[in-house]
Coordinates of C-alpha atoms in Angstrom, one line a residue:
M1386 CA 18.4 27.3 12.9
P1387 CA 19.7 25.5 16.0
G1388 CA 19.0 27.4 19.1
T1389 CA 16.0 29.3 17.8
E1390 CA 13.2 29.6 20.3
I1391 CA 9.5 29.3 19.7
R1392 CA 7.2 30.7 22.3
L1393 CA 3.5 30.0 22.8
A1394 CA 1.1 31.0 25.5
L1395 CA 0.1 28.0 27.7
D1396 CA -3.5 28.9 27.4
A1397 CA -3.3 28.5 23.7
I1398 CA -2.4 24.8 24.1
P1399 CA -5.5 22.9 25.1
M1400 CA -5.1 20.4 27.9
G1401 CA -5.1 17.0 26.2
G1402 CA -4.5 18.6 22.9
M1403 CA -1.9 20.3 20.6
K1404 CA -1.1 23.6 18.9
E1405 CA 1.4 24.6 16.3
G1406 CA 3.9 27.4 17.3
A1407 CA 6.0 29.4 14.9
A1408 CA 9.0 31.8 14.8
G1409 CA 9.4 33.0 11.2
D1410 CA 9.6 29.9 9.0
D1411 CA 10.4 27.6 11.9
K1412 CA 7.5 25.6 13.4
V1413 CA 7.0 23.1 16.2
L1414 CA 4.0 21.2 17.5
F1415 CA 3.3 21.7 21.2
V1416 CA 1.4 18.9 23.0
R1417 CA 0.0 19.4 26.5
D1418 CA -1.4 16.9 29.0
A1419 CA -1.3 16.1 32.7
S1420 CA 2.4 15.3 32.5
G1421 CA 3.4 18.6 31.0
V1422 CA 4.2 20.2 27.7
R1423 CA 6.3 18.6 25.0
A1424 CA 7.4 19.8 21.6
F1425 CA 7.9 17.9 18.3
Q1426 CA 8.6 18.6 14.7
A1427 CA 5.5 20.1 13.1
K1428 CA 5.3 18.0 10.0
C1429 CA 4.9 14.3 9.5
P1430 CA 8.2 12.7 8.5
H1431 CA 6.4 10.7 5.8
L1432 CA 5.2 13.4 3.3
G1433 CA 5.1 16.6 5.4
A1434 CA 1.5 16.7 6.5
P1435 CA 0.9 19.4 9.2
L1436 CA 0.5 17.4 12.4
A1437 CA -1.6 20.1 14.1
K1438 CA -4.4 19.1 11.7
G1439 CA -4.2 15.5 12.9
E1440 CA -6.2 13.7 15.6
I1441 CA -5.3 12.6 19.1
C1442 CA -6.8 9.3 20.1
G1443 CA -5.8 7.4 23.3
G1444 CA -2.3 8.7 23.7
R1445 CA -1.6 8.6 20.0
L1446 CA -1.2 11.4 17.5
Y1447 CA -2.4 10.4 14.0
C1448 CA -1.2 12.2 10.9
P1449 CA -4.1 13.9 9.1
W1450 CA -3.2 12.6 5.7
H1451 CA -2.0 9.0 5.9
K1452 CA -2.7 8.0 9.5
T1453 CA 0.8 7.4 10.7
A1454 CA 0.5 7.1 14.5
F1455 CA 3.0 8.5 17.0
A1456 CA 3.1 8.1 20.8
L1457 CA 2.2 11.4 22.4
A1458 CA 4.5 10.6 25.3
D1459 CA 7.8 10.8 23.3
G1460 CA 7.0 11.0 19.6
S1461 CA 8.0 7.4 18.9
L1462 CA 6.6 5.7 15.8
E1463 CA 3.7 3.3 16.5
E1464 CA 2.2 2.8 13.0
P1465 CA 3.4 3.5 9.5
P1466 CA 3.5 4.7 6.7
A1467 CA 6.2 7.0 8.3
L1468 CA 9.3 5.0 9.0
D1469 CA 10.8 7.4 11.6
S1470 CA 9.8 8.8 15.0
L1471 CA 9.2 12.5 15.5
T1472 CA 12.1 14.7 16.4
R1473 CA 11.6 16.1 19.9
Y1474 CA 12.7 19.5 21.2
P1475 CA 13.4 20.6 24.8
V1476 CA 10.6 22.7 26.4
R1477 CA 10.7 25.0 29.4
I1478 CA 7.9 27.0 31.0
E1479 CA 8.5 30.7 31.5
G1480 CA 5.6 32.3 33.3
A1481 CA 2.6 31.8 31.2
E1482 CA 4.5 30.6 28.1
A1483 CA 5.9 27.3 26.8
V1484 CA 9.3 27.8 25.2
A1485 CA 10.7 25.3 22.7
T1486 CA 14.4 25.4 21.7
L1487 CA 15.0 24.1 18.2
T1488 CA 18.0 22.0 19.1
P1489 CA 16.8 18.4 18.7
E1490 CA 16.9 16.1 21.7
P1491 CA 19.1 13.1 20.9
A1492 CA 17.2 10.1 19.9
P1493 CA 17.5 7.3 22.5
K1494 CA 20.1 4.7 21.6
K1495 CA 18.8 1.2 21.7
T1496 CA 20.7 -2.0 21.8
I1497 CA 19.3 -5.5 21.7
S1498 CA 20.6 -9.0 22.1
A1499 CA 19.0 -10.6 19.1
P1500 CA 18.5 -14.4 18.8
V1501 CA 19.9 -14.4 15.2
A1502 CA 23.1 -13.1 13.8
D1503 CA 21.9 -12.4 10.3
V1504 CA 18.6 -11.6 8.4
L1505 CA 17.8 -12.2 4.8
I1506 CA 15.0 -10.3 3.1
V1507 CA 13.6 -11.4 -0.3
G1508 CA 12.0 -8.3 -1.9
S1509 CA 12.7 -4.6 -1.6
G1510 CA 9.2 -3.2 -1.3
A1511 CA 7.1 -1.8 1.6
A1512 CA 7.3 -4.9 3.9
A1513 CA 11.1 -5.3 3.3
V1514 CA 11.8 -1.6 4.0
A1515 CA 9.7 -1.5 7.1
C1516 CA 11.4 -4.6 8.5
V1517 CA 14.8 -3.1 7.9
K1518 CA 13.9 0.2 9.5
T1519 CA 12.3 -1.4 12.5
L1520 CA 15.3 -3.8 13.1
R1521 CA 17.7 -0.9 13.0
R1522 CA 15.5 1.4 15.1
E1523 CA 15.2 -1.2 17.8
G1524 CA 19.0 -1.6 18.0
Y1525 CA 19.6 -4.7 15.9
D1526 CA 23.2 -4.6 14.7
G1527 CA 23.5 -7.9 12.9
R1528 CA 23.9 -8.4 9.1
I1529 CA 20.9 -7.6 6.9
T1530 CA 20.9 -8.7 3.2
L1531 CA 18.2 -7.4 0.9
V1532 CA 17.8 -9.3 -2.4
G1533 CA 15.5 -8.3 -5.2
R1534 CA 15.3 -7.9 -9.0
E1535 CA 14.8 -4.1 -9.1
T1536 CA 17.9 -2.0 -9.6
H1537 CA 16.4 1.2 -8.1
P1538 CA 16.9 1.8 -4.4
P1539 CA 13.7 1.1 -2.4
Y1540 CA 10.9 3.6 -3.4
D1541 CA 7.4 4.6 -2.4
R1542 CA 5.1 2.7 -4.9
T1543 CA 2.1 4.7 -3.7
K1544 CA 3.3 7.8 -5.5
L1545 CA 3.6 6.2 -9.0
S1546 CA -0.1 6.5 -10.0
K1547 CA -0.6 10.0 -8.5
Q1548 CA 1.3 13.3 -8.9
F1549 CA 4.2 11.5 -10.5
L1550 CA 2.2 11.2 -13.7
A1551 CA 0.8 14.8 -13.6
K1552 CA 4.1 16.2 -14.8
P1553 CA 7.6 15.0 -15.8
T1554 CA 9.1 13.8 -12.4
P1555 CA 12.7 12.6 -11.7
P1556 CA 12.8 9.1 -10.2
E1557 CA 14.6 10.3 -7.1
K1558 CA 11.5 12.0 -6.0
V1559 CA 9.9 8.7 -5.0
L1560 CA 12.9 7.1 -3.3
I1561 CA 12.5 6.2 0.4
E1562 CA 16.1 7.3 1.0
P1563 CA 18.7 8.0 -1.8
D1564 CA 21.3 6.0 0.1
F1565 CA 19.0 3.5 1.7
A1566 CA 21.5 0.6 1.8
E1567 CA 24.3 2.6 3.2
S1568 CA 22.1 4.6 5.7
N1569 CA 20.7 1.4 7.2
G1570 CA 23.7 -0.9 7.0
V1571 CA 22.2 -3.2 4.4
E1572 CA 23.9 -5.4 1.8
R1573 CA 21.8 -5.2 -1.4
L1574 CA 21.9 -7.9 -4.0
T1575 CA 20.2 -7.3 -7.4
A1576 CA 19.3 -10.9 -8.4
D1577 CA 16.4 -13.1 -9.4
V1578 CA 15.3 -15.6 -6.7
T1579 CA 14.2 -18.9 -8.0
K1580 CA 13.3 -20.8 -4.8
V1581 CA 13.0 -20.3 -1.1
D1582 CA 13.4 -23.5 0.9
P1583 CA 11.8 -22.8 4.4
A1584 CA 12.9 -26.2 5.9
A1585 CA 16.5 -25.6 5.0
R1586 CA 16.2 -21.8 5.6
E1587 CA 17.9 -21.0 2.4
V1588 CA 17.2 -18.9 -0.8
R1589 CA 18.4 -20.0 -4.2
L1590 CA 19.3 -17.4 -6.9
K1591 CA 19.0 -17.7 -10.7
D1592 CA 22.8 -17.4 -11.0
G1593 CA 23.3 -20.6 -8.9
R1594 CA 24.2 -19.0 -5.6
T1595 CA 22.5 -20.2 -2.4
L1596 CA 22.0 -17.8 0.6
K1597 CA 21.3 -18.8 4.2
A1598 CA 20.4 -16.8 7.2
G1599 CA 19.2 -17.1 10.8
A1600 CA 15.9 -15.4 9.8
I1601 CA 14.3 -15.0 6.4
L1602 CA 11.5 -12.7 5.4
V1603 CA 9.9 -13.3 2.0
A1604 CA 8.1 -10.2 0.8
T1605 CA 8.0 -10.5 -3.0
G1606 CA 4.8 -8.5 -3.5
S1607 CA 2.9 -8.7 -6.8
R1608 CA 3.4 -8.1 -10.5
A1609 CA 0.9 -6.3 -12.8
A1610 CA -1.6 -8.6 -14.5
M1611 CA -1.7 -8.3 -18.3
P1612 CA -4.7 -10.1 -19.9
D1613 CA -3.9 -11.9 -23.1
F1614 CA -5.4 -9.3 -25.4
P1615 CA -4.5 -9.3 -29.1
G1616 CA -2.2 -6.4 -29.5
K1617 CA -1.0 -6.3 -25.9
D1618 CA 2.6 -6.1 -27.0
L1619 CA 2.2 -3.0 -29.2
D1620 CA 4.3 0.0 -28.3
G1621 CA 2.3 2.4 -26.2
V1622 CA 0.6 -0.4 -24.1
F1623 CA 1.6 -0.2 -20.5
T1624 CA 0.9 -1.5 -17.0
L1625 CA 1.7 0.5 -13.9
R1626 CA 3.3 -1.3 -11.1
S1627 CA 7.0 -0.4 -10.9
L1628 CA 9.1 2.8 -11.0
D1629 CA 10.3 1.8 -14.5
D1630 CA 6.6 1.4 -15.6
A1631 CA 5.8 4.8 -14.2
L1632 CA 8.8 6.4 -16.0
R1633 CA 7.7 4.8 -19.3
V1634 CA 4.1 6.0 -18.9
S1635 CA 5.2 9.5 -17.9
E1636 CA 7.5 9.7 -20.9
A1637 CA 4.8 8.5 -23.3
A1638 CA 2.4 11.1 -21.8
G1639 CA 4.8 13.8 -22.8
E1640 CA 4.2 13.0 -26.4
G1641 CA 0.7 11.4 -26.4
K1642 CA -2.7 13.0 -26.6
T1643 CA -5.3 10.3 -26.0
V1644 CA -5.3 7.6 -23.3
V1645 CA -7.5 4.6 -22.8
V1646 CA -7.3 3.2 -19.2
V1647 CA -8.5 -0.4 -19.2
G1648 CA -10.1 -1.0 -15.7
A1649 CA -11.6 1.3 -13.1
G1650 CA -9.7 0.1 -10.0
F1651 CA -7.6 2.4 -7.8
I1652 CA -4.5 2.6 -9.9
G1653 CA -6.5 3.1 -13.1
M1654 CA -8.7 5.8 -11.7
E1655 CA -5.7 7.6 -10.0
A1656 CA -3.7 7.5 -13.2
A1657 CA -6.8 8.7 -15.2
A1658 CA -7.2 11.7 -12.9
F1659 CA -3.6 12.8 -13.0
L1660 CA -3.1 12.2 -16.8
T1661 CA -6.2 14.4 -17.3
K1662 CA -4.5 17.1 -15.2
R1663 CA -1.6 16.8 -17.6
G1664 CA -3.8 17.7 -20.5
L1665 CA -4.4 14.4 -22.1
A1666 CA -7.9 13.2 -23.2
V1667 CA -8.6 10.1 -21.0
T1668 CA -11.2 7.4 -21.4
V1669 CA -11.8 4.8 -18.8
L1670 CA -13.1 1.5 -20.2
A1671 CA -14.5 -0.9 -17.6
R1672 CA -16.9 -3.8 -17.4
E1673 CA -18.9 -2.1 -14.6
E1674 CA -21.0 0.9 -15.2
V1675 CA -20.2 2.5 -11.8
P1676 CA -16.6 2.3 -10.6
F1677 CA -16.0 1.0 -7.0
A1678 CA -19.7 0.2 -6.6
K1679 CA -19.0 -3.4 -5.5
R1680 CA -16.4 -2.2 -3.0
F1681 CA -17.9 0.9 -1.6
G1682 CA -21.6 0.8 -2.7
E1683 CA -23.5 2.5 -5.5
A1684 CA -23.8 5.9 -3.8
V1685 CA -20.1 6.3 -3.2
G1686 CA -19.2 4.9 -6.6
A1687 CA -21.6 7.1 -8.5
A1688 CA -20.3 10.2 -6.7
L1689 CA -16.7 9.4 -7.6
K1690 CA -17.7 8.8 -11.2
Q1691 CA -19.5 12.1 -11.3
Y1692 CA -16.5 13.9 -9.8
H1693 CA -14.0 12.4 -12.3
A1694 CA -16.4 13.1 -15.2
G1695 CA -16.6 16.7 -14.1
N1696 CA -12.9 16.9 -14.3
G1697 CA -12.8 15.7 -17.9
V1698 CA -12.5 11.9 -17.6
T1699 CA -14.7 10.0 -20.1
F1700 CA -16.2 6.7 -19.1
A1701 CA -17.1 3.8 -21.4
Q1702 CA -18.6 0.5 -20.3
G1703 CA -17.5 -2.7 -22.0
S1704 CA -14.8 -5.3 -22.4
V1705 CA -11.6 -5.3 -24.6
A1706 CA -11.7 -7.4 -27.7
G1707 CA -8.2 -6.4 -28.8
I1708 CA -5.8 -3.5 -29.1
A1709 CA -5.3 -2.3 -32.7
G1710 CA -2.2 -0.7 -34.2
N1711 CA 0.7 -1.1 -36.7
G1712 CA 3.7 -1.3 -34.4
H1713 CA 2.3 1.3 -32.1
V1714 CA -1.2 1.3 -30.5
E1715 CA -3.9 3.2 -32.4
A1716 CA -7.1 2.2 -30.7
V1717 CA -8.8 -0.2 -28.2
E1718 CA -11.5 -2.3 -29.8
T1719 CA -14.4 -3.5 -27.6
E1720 CA -16.3 -6.7 -27.8
D1721 CA -19.5 -4.8 -28.9
G1722 CA -17.6 -3.3 -31.9
R1723 CA -16.6 0.1 -30.8
R1724 CA -13.2 1.6 -31.5
L1725 CA -11.7 3.9 -28.9
P1726 CA -8.8 5.9 -30.4
A1727 CA -5.6 5.9 -28.2
D1728 CA -1.9 6.5 -28.5
I1729 CA -1.5 5.3 -24.9
V1730 CA -3.2 2.3 -23.4
L1731 CA -2.8 1.8 -19.6
V1732 CA -4.0 -1.6 -18.5
G1733 CA -5.1 -1.7 -14.9
A1734 CA -6.3 -5.3 -14.6
G1735 CA -5.1 -5.9 -11.1
A1736 CA -2.0 -7.7 -9.8
K1737 CA -0.8 -11.2 -9.3
P1738 CA 1.0 -12.1 -6.1
E1739 CA 4.5 -13.5 -6.5
A1740 CA 3.7 -16.5 -4.3
D1741 CA 5.3 -19.3 -6.3
L1742 CA 8.8 -19.2 -4.9
I1743 CA 8.3 -21.0 -1.6
A1744 CA 8.8 -24.7 -1.8
G1745 CA 6.1 -26.9 -0.2
I1746 CA 3.4 -24.3 0.0
A1747 CA 0.7 -24.0 -2.7
P1748 CA -1.1 -20.7 -3.2
D1749 CA -4.8 -20.6 -2.2
D1750 CA -7.7 -19.4 -4.3
S1751 CA -6.7 -15.8 -3.8
G1752 CA -3.2 -16.5 -5.1
G1753 CA -1.7 -16.0 -1.7
L1754 CA 0.0 -18.3 0.9
T1755 CA -2.1 -19.1 3.9
V1756 CA -0.4 -18.5 7.2
G1757 CA -1.4 -18.1 10.9
G1758 CA -1.4 -14.8 12.7
D1759 CA 2.3 -15.0 13.3
L1760 CA 3.0 -14.9 9.5
K1761 CA 5.4 -17.8 9.8
V1762 CA 5.8 -20.5 7.2
A1763 CA 8.5 -22.3 9.1
D1764 CA 10.8 -21.8 12.0
G1765 CA 12.7 -18.6 11.3
V1766 CA 10.9 -17.9 8.0
W1767 CA 8.1 -15.4 7.6
I1768 CA 6.1 -13.9 4.8
A1769 CA 4.5 -10.5 4.5
G1770 CA 2.6 -8.2 2.3
D1771 CA 0.7 -9.1 -0.9
I1772 CA 1.6 -12.8 -0.8
A1773 CA 0.2 -13.4 2.8
A1774 CA -3.3 -14.7 3.3
F1775 CA -3.5 -14.2 7.0
P1776 CA -6.2 -14.1 9.8
E1777 CA -7.6 -10.5 9.8
K1778 CA -8.5 -9.8 13.3
A1779 CA -11.5 -7.5 13.2
S1780 CA -13.4 -9.4 10.5
G1781 CA -12.4 -12.9 11.6
Q1782 CA -11.7 -13.8 7.9
T1783 CA -8.6 -15.0 6.1
A1784 CA -7.6 -12.0 4.0
R1785 CA -5.0 -11.2 1.4
I1786 CA -4.7 -7.5 1.2
E1787 CA -2.7 -5.5 -1.4
H1788 CA -2.2 -2.3 0.7
W1789 CA 1.1 -0.5 1.0
R1790 CA 0.6 0.3 4.7
L1791 CA -0.5 -3.2 5.5
A1792 CA 2.7 -4.5 4.0
Q1793 CA 4.6 -2.1 6.2
Q1794 CA 2.7 -3.3 9.2
H1795 CA 3.5 -6.9 8.3
G1796 CA 7.2 -6.0 7.9
T1797 CA 7.3 -4.3 11.3
H1798 CA 5.6 -7.3 12.9
V1799 CA 8.1 -9.7 11.4
A1800 CA 11.0 -7.5 12.6
H1801 CA 9.7 -7.7 16.2
A1802 CA 9.2 -11.4 15.8
I1803 CA 12.9 -11.8 14.6
L1804 CA 13.9 -9.9 17.8
G1805 CA 12.0 -12.4 19.9
R1806 CA 8.7 -10.6 20.4
G1807 CA 6.2 -13.2 19.4
G1808 CA 2.4 -13.0 19.0
D1809 CA -0.1 -12.6 16.2
F1810 CA -0.5 -9.7 13.9
A1811 CA -3.4 -7.5 14.9
G1812 CA -3.0 -4.3 13.0
A1813 CA -6.0 -2.6 11.4
P1814 CA -5.6 -2.4 7.6
F1815 CA -5.8 1.0 6.0
F1816 CA -5.1 2.6 2.6
W1817 CA -5.6 6.0 1.0
S1818 CA -6.3 6.8 -2.6
N1819 CA -5.9 10.2 -4.2
Q1820 CA -8.9 10.5 -6.5
G1821 CA -7.7 13.7 -8.2
D1822 CA -7.7 16.4 -5.6
K1823 CA -9.8 14.3 -3.2
R1824 CA -8.3 11.8 -0.7
L1825 CA -10.3 8.7 0.0
D1826 CA -9.5 6.8 3.2
Y1827 CA -10.4 3.1 3.7
G1828 CA -9.9 1.1 6.8
G1829 CA -10.6 -2.5 7.9
Y1830 CA -11.6 -5.4 5.7
A1831 CA -15.0 -6.1 4.2
K1832 CA -14.8 -8.4 1.2
D1833 CA -18.5 -8.8 1.4
F1834 CA -21.0 -6.9 3.5
D1835 CA -24.7 -7.0 4.3
R1836 CA -25.4 -3.3 4.4
I1837 CA -23.9 0.2 4.6
I1838 CA -24.4 2.9 7.2
L1839 CA -23.9 6.1 5.3
Q1840 CA -23.4 9.4 7.1
G1841 CA -22.9 12.7 5.2
D1842 CA -23.3 13.5 1.5
P1843 CA -21.5 11.2 -1.0
A1844 CA -22.5 13.5 -3.9
A1845 CA -20.7 16.3 -2.2
L1846 CA -17.7 14.0 -1.5
D1847 CA -18.2 14.7 2.3
F1848 CA -19.1 11.4 3.9
I1849 CA -18.2 8.3 5.9
A1850 CA -19.6 4.9 5.1
Y1851 CA -19.5 2.0 7.4
Y1852 CA -19.7 -1.6 6.1
V1853 CA -21.7 -4.0 8.2
T1854 CA -21.9 -7.8 8.4
G1855 CA -24.6 -8.9 10.9
D1856 CA -24.3 -6.2 13.6
T1857 CA -20.5 -5.8 13.3
V1858 CA -18.8 -3.0 11.4
T1859 CA -15.6 -4.3 9.8
A1860 CA -14.6 -1.5 7.5
A1861 CA -15.3 2.1 6.6
C1862 CA -14.4 4.6 3.8
S1863 CA -14.5 8.3 3.9
I1864 CA -13.8 11.6 2.2
G1865 CA -13.7 14.8 4.2
R1866 CA -14.5 13.2 7.6
N1867 CA -11.0 12.8 9.0
G1868 CA -12.0 13.0 12.7
A1869 CA -14.6 10.3 12.5
F1870 CA -12.6 8.1 10.3
T1871 CA -9.4 8.3 12.4
A1872 CA -11.5 7.5 15.5
F1873 CA -12.9 4.5 13.7
L1874 CA -9.5 3.3 12.7
H1875 CA -8.2 3.7 16.2
L1876 CA -11.1 1.9 17.8
L1877 CA -11.0 -0.9 15.2
G1878 CA -7.3 -1.5 16.0
L1879 CA -8.1 -1.8 19.7
G1880 CA -11.1 -4.1 19.1
R1881 CA -13.4 -1.5 20.8
L1882 CA -15.6 -0.4 18.0
P1883 CA -19.3 -0.1 18.9
K1884 CA -21.8 -2.3 17.3
A1885 CA -23.5 -1.2 14.1
A1886 CA -26.7 -0.3 15.8
E1887 CA -24.9 2.1 18.1
I1888 CA -23.0 3.7 15.2
E1889 CA -26.3 4.0 13.3
A1890 CA -27.8 5.7 16.3
G1891 CA -25.1 8.3 16.3
A1892 CA -22.4 7.1 18.6
D1893 CA -19.7 9.7 18.9
L1894 CA -16.6 7.7 17.8
S1895 CA -14.3 10.7 18.3
A1896 CA -15.3 11.0 22.0
L1897 CA -14.9 7.2 22.5
A1898 CA -11.5 7.2 20.8
R1899 CA -10.1 10.2 22.7
D1900 CA -9.3 8.2 25.8
A1901 CA -9.2 4.7 24.4
A1902 CA -5.8 3.2 24.8

C-alpha cells in the first residue's frame, strides 16, 4: 500500500551488505554502504527471487536464481535476464532505524539524440526483446519494427521445458508482457523473412514487401532439429522449441502415459524431469551412457543421472532406428533391436541456427555467421543470439552459444551500438538449467578443456566444477554453491579470475569479488 513504512534497525543491516525488512506482507531490501542506506523492491523483477539471498560483488547485486545484476548505487539493470531496473523507495534515518516509505521513487527519465530514426528487428526472441527494452529504457523514441513468424507476443522460452510441462499451463504464463508491443511502442509484423540484404540495409518478406531502416538487428534464433527417422511424422512425435510446441506436448501429456525422450541434452532432461513429476513414465534414450559427461565431466554427469533415476526417469543407451505406429506413435525402435513403448516421443536432437537469410555471408562449421566483437555484418546491420559466431572474450575462442541470457546480452549490446556506444561485446556467458528440483548454473565457455577442478560433492549435488585449459579457467558449473559461482561469474566478466593453480589452492573467490569493480 502506498505510504506504508518499513522500519529496520541500522545495526541489522551490515555495512557493505543488505537485509530484507517487512511490514505485514510488504517487503523491501535495505542496502547499506559508506554512502548511506537505500531501499529497493525485495524481489527480482524477472521471476521473483528474494534478492536478500543474492550476492554483492563489486557494487553489483546479483539475483540468487538467474544472476541478473543490478547496480547497488541506484538499482539500475546491468545484466539480464531481468529486463527492468529495481524500484527504489525513499529512506530516512530516525535514530537507530532506517525507515523506507513504500511510495516508489520516480524512475529517471532519459532522452537521447539517436543517430538513426528507425530500427528494424528480425526475430522476436530474447535478443530482440532485450534490444527493444534497452532502447526504450535509454530514452530512444524513434520507430521500432519487430518482424517475425510467431503470432504470440514475445515469451520466455526458458520456461517451456520446465514447470510449464509439469501441469496444464495457460500460454499467457510465459509471456514477457501481455501487451509487449503497445507497452514498448513497437510495430509488430507477423511475416516470413526471405532475405536480409546488409549492403542495401533492407529486409525482404515472403509476401513481396521490402522493409528498410536506419539500423537493423537480425536475431532469428534457431529451429528444432528433427533427424530423418522413419516414422518422425507420426502423431505423438514432437520437438520442443516454441510455445506452440510446448502447448502440444503439454496437451498430449494430459492423455498420454508413456514418454520416450530421444536425446539427453538440457531440453530433453528438463522435460523428462517435469513430465515424470506429472505422473508419466519417462524413458530417456541417448547414445551416451552418462548424460552431460562430455560437457561437465563424468562425475557431474553420473550424479545427475543418478538423481533423475532416483526420481523415476529410466535411461536407455542406444540410437533410434525408427518410430513405429499406425497413424499414432506406438514405440521407438532402436538400432540394436529393442522396442521402447511410447504414446509420446519427444525428440531433443539439438537446434539448427536460422542463419541462411543474410545475403553474402555463408554459415561456418557451427552453422553460425562469423562476426567480430562488435557483432556487425555491415554498417548499420548487426546479428545477435544463436546465429552469431563471435569472439568470446575469456576463452579467446570463436563461439556460437545457444543461451537465452547470452542472446539478451547481445541484444543489449546492439541497442547500445545503435545509440552510438561502440566497442566489442565482452559479457560473460551464463545459463541455468532446472534439473527437476535442482538448479544447475553454468558460466563461461569451454568447448574443450584439459582438466576439471572439482570442489564439493557431486554425488550430493553440492559442488562447483572449474574447467581448465592450460592454467586458465574459462568456465564453471555448480549446484548448491551460489556464492562461489556468482563470484566466479563476476570475476570472469571483469577478466580478473585467478589462475587455475590459485583456485586449486583454495583462492577465496567471494572475497576477491566483493570489492572487484
